[in-house]
Every structure is written in structure tokens, then in C-alpha cells.
Coordinates of C-alpha atoms in Angstrom, one line a residue:
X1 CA -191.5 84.2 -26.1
X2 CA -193.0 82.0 -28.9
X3 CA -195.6 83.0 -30.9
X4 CA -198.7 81.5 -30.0
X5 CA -200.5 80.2 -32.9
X6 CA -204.6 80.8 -33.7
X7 CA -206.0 78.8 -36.8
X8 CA -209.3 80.0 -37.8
X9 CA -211.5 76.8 -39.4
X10 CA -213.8 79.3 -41.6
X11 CA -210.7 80.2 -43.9
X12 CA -208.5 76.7 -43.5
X13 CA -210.2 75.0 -46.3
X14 CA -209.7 77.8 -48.8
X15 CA -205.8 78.3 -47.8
X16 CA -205.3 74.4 -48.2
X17 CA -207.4 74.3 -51.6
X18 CA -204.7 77.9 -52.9
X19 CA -202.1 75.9 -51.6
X20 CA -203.0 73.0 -53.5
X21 CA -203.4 74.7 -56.4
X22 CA -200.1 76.6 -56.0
X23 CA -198.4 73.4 -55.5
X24 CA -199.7 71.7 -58.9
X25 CA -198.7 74.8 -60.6
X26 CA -195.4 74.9 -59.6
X27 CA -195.1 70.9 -61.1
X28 CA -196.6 72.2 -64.3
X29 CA -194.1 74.9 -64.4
X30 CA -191.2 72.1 -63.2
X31 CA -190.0 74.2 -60.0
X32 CA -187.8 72.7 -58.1
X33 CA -188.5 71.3 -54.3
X34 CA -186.8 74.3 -52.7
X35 CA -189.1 76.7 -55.0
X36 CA -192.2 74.5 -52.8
X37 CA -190.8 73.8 -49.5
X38 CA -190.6 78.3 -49.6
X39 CA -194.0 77.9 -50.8
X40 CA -195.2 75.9 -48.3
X41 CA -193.5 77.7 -45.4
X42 CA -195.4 80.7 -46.7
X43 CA -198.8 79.0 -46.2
X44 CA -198.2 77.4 -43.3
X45 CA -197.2 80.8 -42.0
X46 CA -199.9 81.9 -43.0
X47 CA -202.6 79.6 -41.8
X48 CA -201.2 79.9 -38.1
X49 CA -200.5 83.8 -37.6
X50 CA -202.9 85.1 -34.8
X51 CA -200.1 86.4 -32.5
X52 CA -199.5 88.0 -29.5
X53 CA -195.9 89.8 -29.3
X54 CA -192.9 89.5 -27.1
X55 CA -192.7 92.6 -24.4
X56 CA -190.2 95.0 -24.9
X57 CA -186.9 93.6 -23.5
X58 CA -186.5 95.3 -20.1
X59 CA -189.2 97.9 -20.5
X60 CA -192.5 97.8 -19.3
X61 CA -194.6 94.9 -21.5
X62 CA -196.8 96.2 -24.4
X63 CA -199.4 94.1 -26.6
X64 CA -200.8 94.2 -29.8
X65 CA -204.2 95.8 -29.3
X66 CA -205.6 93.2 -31.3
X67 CA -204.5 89.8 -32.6
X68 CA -203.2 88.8 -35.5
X69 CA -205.6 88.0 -38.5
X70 CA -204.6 85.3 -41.3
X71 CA -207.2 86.9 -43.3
X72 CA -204.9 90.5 -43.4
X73 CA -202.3 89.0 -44.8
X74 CA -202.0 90.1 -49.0
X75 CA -199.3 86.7 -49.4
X76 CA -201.6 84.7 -51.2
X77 CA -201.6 87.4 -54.3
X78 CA -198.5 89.0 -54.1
X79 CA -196.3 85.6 -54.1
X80 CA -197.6 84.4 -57.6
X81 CA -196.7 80.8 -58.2
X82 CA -195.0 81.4 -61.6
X83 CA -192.8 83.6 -59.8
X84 CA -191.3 80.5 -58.1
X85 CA -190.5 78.9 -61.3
X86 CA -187.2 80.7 -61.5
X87 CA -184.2 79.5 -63.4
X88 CA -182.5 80.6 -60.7
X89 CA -184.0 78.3 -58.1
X90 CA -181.6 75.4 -57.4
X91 CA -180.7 72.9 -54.0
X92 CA -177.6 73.2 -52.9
X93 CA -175.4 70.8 -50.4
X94 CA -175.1 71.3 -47.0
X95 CA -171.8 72.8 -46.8
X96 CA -172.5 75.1 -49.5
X97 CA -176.1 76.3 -47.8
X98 CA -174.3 76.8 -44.4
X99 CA -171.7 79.2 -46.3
X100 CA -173.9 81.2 -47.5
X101 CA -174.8 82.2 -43.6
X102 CA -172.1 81.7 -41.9
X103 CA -171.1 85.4 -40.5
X104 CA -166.9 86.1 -41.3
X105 CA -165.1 85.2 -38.1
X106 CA -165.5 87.8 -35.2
X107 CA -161.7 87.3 -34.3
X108 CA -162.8 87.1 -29.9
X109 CA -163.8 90.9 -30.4
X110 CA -166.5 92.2 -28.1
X111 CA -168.2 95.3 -26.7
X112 CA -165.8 97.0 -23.9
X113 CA -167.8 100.6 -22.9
X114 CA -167.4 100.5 -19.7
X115 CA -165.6 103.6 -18.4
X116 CA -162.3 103.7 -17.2
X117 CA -161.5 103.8 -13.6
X118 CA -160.6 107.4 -13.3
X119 CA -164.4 108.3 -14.7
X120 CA -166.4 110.6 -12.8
X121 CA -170.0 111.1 -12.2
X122 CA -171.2 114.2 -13.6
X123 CA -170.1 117.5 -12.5
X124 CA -172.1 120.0 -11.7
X125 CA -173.7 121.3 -14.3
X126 CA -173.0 124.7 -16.2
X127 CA -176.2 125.2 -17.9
X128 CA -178.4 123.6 -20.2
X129 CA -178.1 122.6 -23.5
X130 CA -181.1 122.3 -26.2
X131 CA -180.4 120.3 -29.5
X132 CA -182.5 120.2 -32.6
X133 CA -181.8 117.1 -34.5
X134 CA -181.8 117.0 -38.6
X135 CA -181.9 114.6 -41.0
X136 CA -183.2 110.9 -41.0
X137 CA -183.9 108.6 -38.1
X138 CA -180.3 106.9 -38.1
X139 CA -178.8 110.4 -39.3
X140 CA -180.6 111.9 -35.9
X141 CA -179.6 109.1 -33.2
X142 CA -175.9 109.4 -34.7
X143 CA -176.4 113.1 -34.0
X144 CA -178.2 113.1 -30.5
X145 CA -175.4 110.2 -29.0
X146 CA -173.0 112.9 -30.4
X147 CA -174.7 115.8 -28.2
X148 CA -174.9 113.2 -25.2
X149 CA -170.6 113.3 -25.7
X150 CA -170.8 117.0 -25.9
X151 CA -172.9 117.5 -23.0
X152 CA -170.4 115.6 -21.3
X153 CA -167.3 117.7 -22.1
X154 CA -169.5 120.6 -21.6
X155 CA -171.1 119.7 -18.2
X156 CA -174.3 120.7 -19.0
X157 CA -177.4 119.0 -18.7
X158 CA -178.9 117.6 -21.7
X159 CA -182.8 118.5 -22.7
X160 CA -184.2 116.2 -24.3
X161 CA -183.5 116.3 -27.8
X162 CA -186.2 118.3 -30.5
X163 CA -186.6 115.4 -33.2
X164 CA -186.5 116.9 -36.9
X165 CA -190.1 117.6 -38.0
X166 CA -189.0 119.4 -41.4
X167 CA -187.7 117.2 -43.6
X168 CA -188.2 115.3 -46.4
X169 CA -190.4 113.0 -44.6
X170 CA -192.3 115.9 -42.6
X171 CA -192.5 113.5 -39.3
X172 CA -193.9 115.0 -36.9
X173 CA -193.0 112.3 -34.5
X174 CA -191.5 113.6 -30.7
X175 CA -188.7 112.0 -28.7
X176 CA -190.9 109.4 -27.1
X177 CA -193.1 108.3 -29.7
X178 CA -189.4 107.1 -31.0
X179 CA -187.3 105.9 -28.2
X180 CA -188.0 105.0 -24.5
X181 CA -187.1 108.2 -23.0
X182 CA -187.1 106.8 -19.5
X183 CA -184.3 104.1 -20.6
X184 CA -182.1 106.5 -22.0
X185 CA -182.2 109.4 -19.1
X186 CA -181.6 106.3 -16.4
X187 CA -179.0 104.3 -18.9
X188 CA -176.8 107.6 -18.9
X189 CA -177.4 108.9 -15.4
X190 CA -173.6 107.9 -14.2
X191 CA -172.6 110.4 -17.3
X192 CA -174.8 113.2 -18.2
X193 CA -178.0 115.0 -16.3
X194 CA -180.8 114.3 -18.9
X195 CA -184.0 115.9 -18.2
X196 CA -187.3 115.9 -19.9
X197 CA -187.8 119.9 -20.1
X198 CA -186.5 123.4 -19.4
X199 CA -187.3 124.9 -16.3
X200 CA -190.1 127.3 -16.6
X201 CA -188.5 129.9 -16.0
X202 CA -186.3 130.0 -18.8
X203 CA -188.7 128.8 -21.3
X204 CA -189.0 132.6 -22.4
X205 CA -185.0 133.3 -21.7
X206 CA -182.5 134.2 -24.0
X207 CA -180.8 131.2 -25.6
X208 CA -177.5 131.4 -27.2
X209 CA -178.2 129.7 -30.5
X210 CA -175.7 128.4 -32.2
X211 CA -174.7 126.1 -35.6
X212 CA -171.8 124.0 -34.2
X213 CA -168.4 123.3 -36.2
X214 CA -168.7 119.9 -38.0
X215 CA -166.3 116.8 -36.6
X216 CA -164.9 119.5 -33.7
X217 CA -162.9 117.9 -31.0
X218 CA -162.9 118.8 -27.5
X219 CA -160.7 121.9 -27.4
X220 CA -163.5 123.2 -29.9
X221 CA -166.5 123.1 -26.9
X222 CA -164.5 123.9 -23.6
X223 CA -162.8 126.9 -25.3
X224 CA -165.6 128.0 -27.9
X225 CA -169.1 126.7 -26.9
X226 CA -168.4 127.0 -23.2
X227 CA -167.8 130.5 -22.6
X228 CA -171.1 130.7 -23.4
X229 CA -172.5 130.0 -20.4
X230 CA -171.0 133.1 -18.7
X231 CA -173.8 134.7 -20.7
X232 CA -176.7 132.9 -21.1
X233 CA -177.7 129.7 -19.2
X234 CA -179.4 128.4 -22.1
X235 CA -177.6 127.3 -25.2
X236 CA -179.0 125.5 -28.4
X237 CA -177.3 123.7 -31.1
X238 CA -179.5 124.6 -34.1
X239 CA -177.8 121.1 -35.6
X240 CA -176.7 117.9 -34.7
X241 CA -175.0 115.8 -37.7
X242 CA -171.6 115.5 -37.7
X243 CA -170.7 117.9 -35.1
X244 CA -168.3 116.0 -33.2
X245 CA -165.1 114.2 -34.5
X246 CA -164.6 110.6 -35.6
X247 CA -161.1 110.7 -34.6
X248 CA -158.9 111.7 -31.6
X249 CA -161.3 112.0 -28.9
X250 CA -160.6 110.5 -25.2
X251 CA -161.0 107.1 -25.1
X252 CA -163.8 107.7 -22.6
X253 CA -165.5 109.9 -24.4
X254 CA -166.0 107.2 -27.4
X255 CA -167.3 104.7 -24.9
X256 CA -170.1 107.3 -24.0
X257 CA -170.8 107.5 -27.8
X258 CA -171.4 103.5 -28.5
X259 CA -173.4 103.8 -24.9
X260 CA -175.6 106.6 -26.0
X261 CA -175.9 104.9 -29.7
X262 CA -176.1 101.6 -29.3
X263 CA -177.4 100.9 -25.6
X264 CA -179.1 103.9 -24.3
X265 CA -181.1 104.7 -27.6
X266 CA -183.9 101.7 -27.6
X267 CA -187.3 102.3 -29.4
X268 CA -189.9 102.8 -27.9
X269 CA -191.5 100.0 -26.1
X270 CA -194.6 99.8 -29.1
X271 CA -192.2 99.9 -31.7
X272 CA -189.8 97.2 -29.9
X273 CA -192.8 94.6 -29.8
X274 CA -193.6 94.8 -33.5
X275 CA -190.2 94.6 -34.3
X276 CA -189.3 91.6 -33.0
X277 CA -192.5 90.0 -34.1
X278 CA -191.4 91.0 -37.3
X279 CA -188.6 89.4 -37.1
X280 CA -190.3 86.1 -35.6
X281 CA -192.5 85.9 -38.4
X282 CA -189.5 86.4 -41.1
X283 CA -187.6 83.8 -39.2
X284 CA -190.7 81.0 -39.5
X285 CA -188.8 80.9 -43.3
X286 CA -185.8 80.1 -42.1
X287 CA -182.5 82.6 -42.2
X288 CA -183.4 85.5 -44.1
X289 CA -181.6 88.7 -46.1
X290 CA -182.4 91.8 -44.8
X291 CA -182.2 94.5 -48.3
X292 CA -181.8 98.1 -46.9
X293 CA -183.0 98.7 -50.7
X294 CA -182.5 102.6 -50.9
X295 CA -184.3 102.5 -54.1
X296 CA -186.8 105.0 -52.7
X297 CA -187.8 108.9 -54.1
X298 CA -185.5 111.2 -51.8
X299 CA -182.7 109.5 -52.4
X300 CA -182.9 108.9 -56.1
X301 CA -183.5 112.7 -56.3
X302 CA -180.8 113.9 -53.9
X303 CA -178.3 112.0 -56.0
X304 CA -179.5 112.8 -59.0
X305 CA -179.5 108.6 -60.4
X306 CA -182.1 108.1 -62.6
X307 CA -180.2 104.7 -64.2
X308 CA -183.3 102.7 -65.7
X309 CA -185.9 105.1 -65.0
X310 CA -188.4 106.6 -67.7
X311 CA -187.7 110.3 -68.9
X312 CA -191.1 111.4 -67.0
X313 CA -189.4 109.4 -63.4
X314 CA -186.2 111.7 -64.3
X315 CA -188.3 114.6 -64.6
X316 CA -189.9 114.5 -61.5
X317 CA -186.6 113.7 -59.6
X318 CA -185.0 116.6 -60.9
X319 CA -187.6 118.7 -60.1
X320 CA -187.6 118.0 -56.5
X321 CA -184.1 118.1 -56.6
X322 CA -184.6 121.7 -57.8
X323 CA -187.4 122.8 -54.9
X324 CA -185.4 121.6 -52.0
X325 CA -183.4 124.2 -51.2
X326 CA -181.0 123.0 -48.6
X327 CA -180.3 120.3 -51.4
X328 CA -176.8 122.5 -52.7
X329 CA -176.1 120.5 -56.1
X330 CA -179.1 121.2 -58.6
X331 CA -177.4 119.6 -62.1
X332 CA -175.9 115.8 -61.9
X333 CA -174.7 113.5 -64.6
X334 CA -176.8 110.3 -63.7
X335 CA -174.0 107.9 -66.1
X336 CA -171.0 109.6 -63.7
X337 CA -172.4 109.5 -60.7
X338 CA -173.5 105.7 -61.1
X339 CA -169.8 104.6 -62.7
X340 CA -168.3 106.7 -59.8
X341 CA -170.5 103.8 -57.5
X342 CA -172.5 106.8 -56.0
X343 CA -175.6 105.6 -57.1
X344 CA -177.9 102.8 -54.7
X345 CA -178.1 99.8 -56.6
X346 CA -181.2 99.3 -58.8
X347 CA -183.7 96.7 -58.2
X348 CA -183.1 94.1 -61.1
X349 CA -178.8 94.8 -59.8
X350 CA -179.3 93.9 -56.5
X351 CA -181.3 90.9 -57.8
X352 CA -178.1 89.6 -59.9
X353 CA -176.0 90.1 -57.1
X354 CA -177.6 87.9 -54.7
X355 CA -177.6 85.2 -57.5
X356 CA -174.3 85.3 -58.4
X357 CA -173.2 85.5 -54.2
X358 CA -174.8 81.9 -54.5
X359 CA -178.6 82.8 -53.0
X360 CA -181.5 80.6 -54.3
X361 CA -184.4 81.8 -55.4
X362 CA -186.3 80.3 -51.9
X363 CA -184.3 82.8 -50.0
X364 CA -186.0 84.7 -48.0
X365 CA -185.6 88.6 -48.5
X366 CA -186.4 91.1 -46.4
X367 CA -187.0 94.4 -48.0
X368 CA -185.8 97.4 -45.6
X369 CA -187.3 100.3 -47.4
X370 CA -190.0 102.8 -47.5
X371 CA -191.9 103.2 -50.7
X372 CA -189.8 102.1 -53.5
X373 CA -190.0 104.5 -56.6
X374 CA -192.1 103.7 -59.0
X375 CA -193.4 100.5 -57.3
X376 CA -194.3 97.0 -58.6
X377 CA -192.6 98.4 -62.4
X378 CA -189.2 98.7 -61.0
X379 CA -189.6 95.3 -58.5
X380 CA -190.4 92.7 -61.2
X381 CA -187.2 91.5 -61.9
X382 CA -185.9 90.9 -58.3
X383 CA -189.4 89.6 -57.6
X384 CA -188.9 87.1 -59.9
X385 CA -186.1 85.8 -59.2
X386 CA -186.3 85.6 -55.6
X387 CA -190.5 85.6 -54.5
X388 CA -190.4 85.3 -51.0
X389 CA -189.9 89.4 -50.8
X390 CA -191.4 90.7 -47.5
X391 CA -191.8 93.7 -46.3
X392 CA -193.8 95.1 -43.1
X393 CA -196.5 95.2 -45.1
X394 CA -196.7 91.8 -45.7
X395 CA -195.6 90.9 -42.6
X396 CA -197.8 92.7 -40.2
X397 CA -201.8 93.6 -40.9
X398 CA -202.9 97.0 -41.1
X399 CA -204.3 96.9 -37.7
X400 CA -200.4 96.5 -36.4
X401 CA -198.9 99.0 -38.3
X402 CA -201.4 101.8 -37.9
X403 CA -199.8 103.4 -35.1
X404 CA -196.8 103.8 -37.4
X405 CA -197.8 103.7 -40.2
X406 CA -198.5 108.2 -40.7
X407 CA -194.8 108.4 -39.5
X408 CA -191.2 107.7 -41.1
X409 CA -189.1 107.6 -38.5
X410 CA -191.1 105.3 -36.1
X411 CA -191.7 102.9 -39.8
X412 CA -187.7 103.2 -40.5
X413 CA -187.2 101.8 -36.4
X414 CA -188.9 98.8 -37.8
X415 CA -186.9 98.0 -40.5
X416 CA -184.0 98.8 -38.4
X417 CA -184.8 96.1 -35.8
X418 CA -185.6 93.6 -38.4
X419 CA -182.3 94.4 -40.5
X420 CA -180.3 94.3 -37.2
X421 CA -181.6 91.4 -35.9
X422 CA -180.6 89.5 -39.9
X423 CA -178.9 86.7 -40.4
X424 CA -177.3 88.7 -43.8
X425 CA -177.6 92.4 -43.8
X426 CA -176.9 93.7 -47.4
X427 CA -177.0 97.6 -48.0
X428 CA -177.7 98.7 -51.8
X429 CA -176.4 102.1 -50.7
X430 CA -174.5 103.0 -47.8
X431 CA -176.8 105.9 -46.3
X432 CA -177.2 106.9 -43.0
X433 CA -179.6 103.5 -42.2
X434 CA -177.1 101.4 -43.8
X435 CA -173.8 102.9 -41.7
X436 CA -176.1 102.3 -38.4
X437 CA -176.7 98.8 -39.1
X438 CA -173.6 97.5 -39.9
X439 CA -171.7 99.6 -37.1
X440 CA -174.9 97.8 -34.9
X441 CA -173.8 94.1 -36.1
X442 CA -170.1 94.8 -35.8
X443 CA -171.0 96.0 -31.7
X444 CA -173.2 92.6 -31.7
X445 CA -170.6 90.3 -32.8
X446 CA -169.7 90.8 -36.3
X447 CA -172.8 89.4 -37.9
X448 CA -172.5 89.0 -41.6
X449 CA -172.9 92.3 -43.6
X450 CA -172.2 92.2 -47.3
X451 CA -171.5 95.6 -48.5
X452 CA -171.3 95.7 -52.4
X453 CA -168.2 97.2 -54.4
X454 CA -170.7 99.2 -56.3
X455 CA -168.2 100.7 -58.7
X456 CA -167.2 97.5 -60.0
X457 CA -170.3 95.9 -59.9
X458 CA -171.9 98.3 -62.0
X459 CA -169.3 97.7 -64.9
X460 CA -169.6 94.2 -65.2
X461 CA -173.9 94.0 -64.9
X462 CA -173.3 97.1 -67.9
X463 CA -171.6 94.1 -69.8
X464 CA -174.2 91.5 -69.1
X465 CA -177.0 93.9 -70.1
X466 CA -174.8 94.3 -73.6
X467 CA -174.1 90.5 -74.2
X468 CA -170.4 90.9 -73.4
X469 CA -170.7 89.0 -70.1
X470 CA -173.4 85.9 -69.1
X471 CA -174.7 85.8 -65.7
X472 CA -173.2 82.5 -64.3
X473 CA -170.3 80.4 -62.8
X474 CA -167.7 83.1 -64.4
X475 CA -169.8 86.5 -63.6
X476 CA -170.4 85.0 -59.9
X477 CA -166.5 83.8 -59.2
X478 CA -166.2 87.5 -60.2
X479 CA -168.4 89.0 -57.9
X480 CA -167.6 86.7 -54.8
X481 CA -163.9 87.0 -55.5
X482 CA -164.3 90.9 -54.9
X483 CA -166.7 90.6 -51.6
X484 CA -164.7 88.1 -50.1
X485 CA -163.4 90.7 -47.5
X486 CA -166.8 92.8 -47.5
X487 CA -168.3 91.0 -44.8
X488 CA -168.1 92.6 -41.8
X489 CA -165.5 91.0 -40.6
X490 CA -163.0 92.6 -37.3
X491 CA -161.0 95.7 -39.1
X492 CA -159.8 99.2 -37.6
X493 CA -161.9 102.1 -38.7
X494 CA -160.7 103.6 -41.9
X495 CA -159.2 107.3 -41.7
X496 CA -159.4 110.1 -44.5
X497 CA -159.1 109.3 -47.9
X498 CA -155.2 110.2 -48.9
X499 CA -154.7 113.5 -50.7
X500 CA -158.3 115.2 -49.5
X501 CA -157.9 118.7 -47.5
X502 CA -160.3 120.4 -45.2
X503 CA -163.8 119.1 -44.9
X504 CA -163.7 116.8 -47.1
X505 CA -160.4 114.9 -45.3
X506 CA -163.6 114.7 -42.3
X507 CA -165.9 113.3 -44.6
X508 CA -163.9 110.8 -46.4
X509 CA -163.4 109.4 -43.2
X510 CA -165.5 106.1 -42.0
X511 CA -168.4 107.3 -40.0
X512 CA -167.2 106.3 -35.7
X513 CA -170.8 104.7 -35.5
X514 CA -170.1 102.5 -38.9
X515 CA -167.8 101.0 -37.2
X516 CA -166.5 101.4 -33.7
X517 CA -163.2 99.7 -33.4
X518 CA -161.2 99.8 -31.9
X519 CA -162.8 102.5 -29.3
X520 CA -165.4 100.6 -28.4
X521 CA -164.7 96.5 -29.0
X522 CA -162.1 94.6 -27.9
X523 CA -160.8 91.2 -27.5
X524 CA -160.9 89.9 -24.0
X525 CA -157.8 89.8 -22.8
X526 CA -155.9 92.5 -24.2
X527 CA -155.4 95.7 -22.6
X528 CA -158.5 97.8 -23.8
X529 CA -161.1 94.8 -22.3
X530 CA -163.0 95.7 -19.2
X531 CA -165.8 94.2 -17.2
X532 CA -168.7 95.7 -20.0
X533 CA -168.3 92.6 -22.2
X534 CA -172.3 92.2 -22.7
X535 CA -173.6 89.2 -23.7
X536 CA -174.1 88.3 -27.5

């Protein structure tokens, strides 16, 4: 649905006498016309942005409870004319534009989850199973389409998942203020009872509780976990992460994982508006970057990369580091981890990457993130060379994002619909968010994901920063040479990392919802397609 546009007279005049002013700056400063057409598509975007939002898509419809307010917007200071002055701002041709887009062929492959003909409805069920969810948002739905599996193999019938209210972020957010519960239990009703609650009567019963084994197969639950039930009819997995293999399950089973995960999961019907008006509004720019820029307190202090932070910033990392106690490693080397690649890129790096990949400085960059440590400080340098940074903040007013604003996970499902829904996705880290999108463009058709060599990259920006390398033509036929095949284009899922034993031969592997081939895509044709090919 288009957005349908509401200029208010009172504050025209003043937006057309900033933009004219903006515009004479940028000829004093000699910006170039890409520099001002990004201008101007910011003020006209601004002028004309009383909006009512899309519905949900196949939900119940849901509006804005009040329109959208030009006057809300914060553009006006926070895009500062001389910031489009950058040397970095240049046309280019057609051809070279329409590269820099262009998503790496998709090779025919498309979603196949339907199941296979010797699928059964659910069998009766053996009991019920409760499941507390840890971690993240995208760390949780990886976890609860991983339960929906093992509920399967287990014939039980799935409560609806607990959503983690201790950690980190301390959301207190419940299953529904997240995702549209009544989607999900009717989407998976041909493969696993779902229901809302316990029966009352065993509310107060005895629950076995128990701490699943990490990436366990299915001889694991029907010979461990399901002699339970002969006890108790009430069993609880006190965790969900990583409790279920990558590798080596049935075919069928891996089709009910990319349903659960990337079809049965949908945000809630409120958070599914905003987010694709959010994505309207960044696409009245033109095609956009989305950064998942993991630039942001817990992770910095979890890995222990403090890389071009003060000795005060380092301070308080490590001291968080040191009070969470389910964090296990207390003392890092900062230089190793960041030349092992571990660290997220840093602001002013992810800036220099995108120039040297060929991005003008009028690109439009979404910033997937929640607060970024130590704020506008550590932003200037990316700011500068590419102005039109947006955010939700600057996106939505603070009458829009109130409802979601008090809680992380429900503020991540934003920036997870606007990252998805890219026409570049590029990860600065590859978290839990990061693995989610990309494995979510690859089920949508490949779109173009640019995943950065982080190891290398660090290396050579270490010898621009010491005058051994310039930025420019050499630096960036570097740095595209390497990406080249970092793009998201069709590949099988990688396996274990050669030589590694035990758990960690599970967690060197590539993460099943990173990417899902070849379980769940296919090319039509061949003899894994089926009738599920959905539309992209």
C-alpha cells in the first residue's frame, strides 16, 4: 500500500528556506550533484511524511495510532550539510551503479519445505513439553523452531514457548508481544499440537526439568528425553540454543525447521506494520545498505574488543565482563582477538569498507543496531563519509516507536525486517542477528549479502592507519578481489572446521538457519523440488 502523503503549510516554508540554505552550502563546500540529489531526497522526504502503514501481510490489519508528524523527524540536525561534502562522494556510470546492487546470481534455487509424501499428521501426543528460550531475539527463534523439530520427534505438544526475560537486555517481553502467536500455532498445525497453556491441572505438577545435549540428533530424544514421559507428563527444557543438530537429521525434519523459522515465526502484527513502513520510508532514497553494526556494549564486552576505545571505555567493558557470570572467559587480549577477525568491525572500518566496495557517499545506510557504544564519538567518521545514516530513530517519531521502544527484542524485530527486506545486507559481525538474516535472504532468493573477511581486512586498514597503504583504486581492488564470492550467492552449508574434536567440531560448523541448503532450497526441477516453491 503506498504511503499516503500529508504536507503541513505551517512548517513548508521553513523546510524549503533549510533546504535552501543546505543546498548553497553544499556549492560553497563544491559537493558534488549526488551529495544534493541525497540531500534533497531527504527533504523531500521529509516535507511529505504523515503516513498511515501497510496492514500486516495476512494478519489482521493494524494502524499507527497516530499519523505521522514531519515536525518529529531530528533529519534536519543530524544530516549536517558539511557532512555531504565528502571526498568520497563521486557519480558513477550506469553500469557501474547497477553493480553495486545487483544481488550474485541465485542459480534457479528456491524454497522446497513442503513435506514429503510419506508425512504424517501428528500423532498422538505423549505429553507436553515446556521450553524456556535464552539468549537474543534471533538466538531465541533459532532455538524455539529447534523445539518445534523436537516436539515433533518427541510427539508431544508444544507450550508455547517462555521468551528469555534475564538477560543482558532484561526484556520482559512475552511470546505475543513478539510474534503472532495465532499464525504460528495454525502454520504448524499439520506438524505439531501447539497450545497456548498447560492444563490446569498440571500447572502445580511435577515437571521433569531438564538441560538438553547441545546439536543432539534424533536417537538422542526418542531414547533419552522420551522415556521421560513414563514418569511425568510434563517435561521442560531449561534451554533452547543449539540443542538440536545442524547435520544428519531426516530430511523432513529440516523442512519443519525452515517452516517453524522462516514461515511460522512472523512478528507480531504491530511490529510487522512499522517495519515495513520503515522500510517504505528508507526506500523513498532509493536502494539502501542495511549495517547490522554490532558496535554495541554487550557485545564489545563479551568479546573483550576494545580496538579504538579510551582506557576508561575498556574499563567499563571489562568490568561487565567480570559481573556476568554466565559470561565463562573473564581475561582477553583485545590485539588477538581482533587479528584473529573475532572482533565486529569498528565504525570508522566499516566506513572504509563500503568505500573501497565502490559505495558513494549518497548511499543510503541503514544502521541495524541498538545503542552504539559510546555514541556520536565513535560514529563520526562513518557519518562523514556516508551522511544519509538512518536508523529507527530517525525514521519513525517517537509516537511510533513508543510501544517498542522499553523493549529489545520487539526494537531488534524492527531492524530485522528492515535488514531483511535490503537491497545489501552487510553484517560487521556475524552474531546471532547477522546468521538469521542472511540464512533469511538465501530462503528469499539469494539477495545480496556481503559478509566481510574480517581477518584480512583488519590487516590492511592497520596499514592505512600507519601510512603503509592509501585508501584508493589499489586498497579497494584489494578488498573487492577478496569479497568477490562473499555475496550470498547458492553454496552448500559448510561442515566442521578440519582437525576440531568434540564440541567444538559442532560449533565450527555453519549454523542450519545461516544457511539452509540444500535441506531446505532447491532448484526446480531436480529431485529435492516439490510443490512449496513460494513466491519471491
Amino acid at each position: 500500500m503506498p504511503l499516503r502523503r500529508k504536507v503541513r503549510p505551517a512548517g513548508a516554508a521553513a523546510r524549503r528556506a533549510a533546504l535552501r540554505w543546505w543546498l548553497l552550502s553544499l556549492a560553497a563546500t563544491g559537493a558534488t550533484l549526488t551529495a544534493a540529489a541525497a540531500l534533497l531526497a531527504v527533504a523531500l522526504h521529509v516535507s511529505g511524511s504523515g503516513a498511515a502503514p501497510a496492514s500486516a501481510s495476512s494478519g489482521a490489519p493494524y494502524r499507527l495510532s497516530q499519523p505521522r508528524e514531519a515536525e518529529e523527524l531530528r533529519w534536519e540536525q543530524e544530516v549536517a550539510p558539511p557532512q555531504l561534502a565528502s571526498p568520497q562522494s563521486r557519480k558513477l556510470d550506469g553500469a557501474a551503479e547497477k553493480s553495486l546492487w545487483l544481488p550474485a546470481p541465485a542459480r534457479r534455487f528456491l524454497p522446497c519445505v513442503a513435506p514429503s509424501p510419506e508425512y504424517q499428521s501428528p500423532a498422538a501426543s505423549r505429553g507436553y513439553l515446556l521450553v524456556h528460550t535464552n539468549g537474543g531475539l534471533n538466538q531465541m527463534r533459532a532455538g524455539i523452531s529447534d523445539m518445534v523439530a523436537v516436539a515433533r520427534i518427541l510427539n508431544a505438544t508444544l507450550i508455547i514457548p517462555e521468551l528469555d526475560k534475564k538477560s543482558f537486555w532484561h526484556d520482559r517481553s512475552n511470546f505475543s508481544d513478539v510474534f503472532d502467536e495465532e499464525h504460528f500455532i495454525s502454520s504448524l498445525a499439520n506438524d505439531v499440537k501447539v497450545e497456548k497453556k498447560l492444563p490446569k491441572e498440571l500447572v502445580k505438577a511435577p515437571k521433569s526439568v531438564r538441560y538438553f545435549k547441545s546439536w543432539s540428533g534424533v536417537d538422542y530424544y526418542q531414547d533419552e528425553i522420551s522415556p521421560l514421559w513414563d514418569h511425568r507428563q510434563v517435561i521442560r527444557a531449561a534451554k533452547s540454543d543449539s540443542r538440536l543438530a545442524n547435520n544428519y537429521l531426516p530430511t523432513d525434519i529440516q523442512k519443519l525447521r525452515c517452516r517453524a523459522f522462516f514461515q511460522a515465526l512472523r512478528f507480531a502484527p504491530p511490529i510487522e506494520a512499522l517495519g515495513k513502513l520503515l522500510v517504505e520510508r528508507m526506500r523513498s532514497f532509493g536502494p539502501y545498505i542495511a549495517l547490522h553494526l554490532r558496535y554495541e556494549k554487550d557485545m564489545l564486552a563479551f568479546s573483550g574488543c576494545t580496538y579504538g576505545l579510551s582506557q576508561t571505555e575498556s574499563e567499563e567493558l571489562a568490568m561487565i565482563r567480570e559481573n556476568t557470570t554466565y559470561w565463562k572467559v573473564k581475561d582477553i587480549d583485545p590485539l588477538e582477538q581482533r587479528s584473529h577477525g573475532y572482533c565486529p568491525l569498528t565504525p570508522k572500518e566499516v566506513g572504509m569498507f563500503l568505500s573501497a566496495l565502490g559505495y558513494p557517499s549518497s548511499t543510503p545506510v541503514y544502521i541495524a543496531a541498538g545503542e552504539i557504544y559510546g555514541g556520536e564519538s565513535h560514529m563520526v567518521d562513518l557519518q562523514t563519509r556516508f551522511p544519509i545514516l538512518m536508523n529507527k530513530e530517525k525514521l519513525a517519531s517517537a509516537e511510533e516507536l513508543r510501544p517498542f521502544s522499553q523493549y529489545a527484542a520487539q526494537m531488534a524485530a524492527l531492524d530485522y525486517i528492515v535488514s531483511v527486506e535490503s537491497d545489501v545486507f552487510i553484517p560487521s559481525y556475524s552474531g546471532n542477528m547477522a546468521r538469521a538474516v542472511a540464512g533469511h535472504r538465501r530462503f528469499l532468493g539469494h539477495r545480496k549479502t556481503i559478509s566481510p573477511e574480517r581477518k584480512t581486512l583488519v590487516r590492511l586498514f592497520d596499514k592505512v592507519d600507519s601510512g603503509l597503504l592509501k585508501e584508493g583504486k589499489k586498497l579497494s581492488e584489494r578488498i573487492l578481489d577478496i569479497h568477490r564470492k562473499r555475496q550470498g550467492s547458492p553454496r552448500k552449508r559448510k561442515g566442521p572446521v578440519s582437525g576440531t574434536k568434540g564440541k567444538e567440531r559442532f560449533r565450527s560448523e555453519e549454523a542450519f538457519y545461516e544457511n539452509p541448503l540444500p535441506d531446505c532450497l532447491c532448484q526446480p526441477g531436480s529431485p529435492d523440488s516439490d510443490d512449496s516453491l513460494v513466491s519471491i
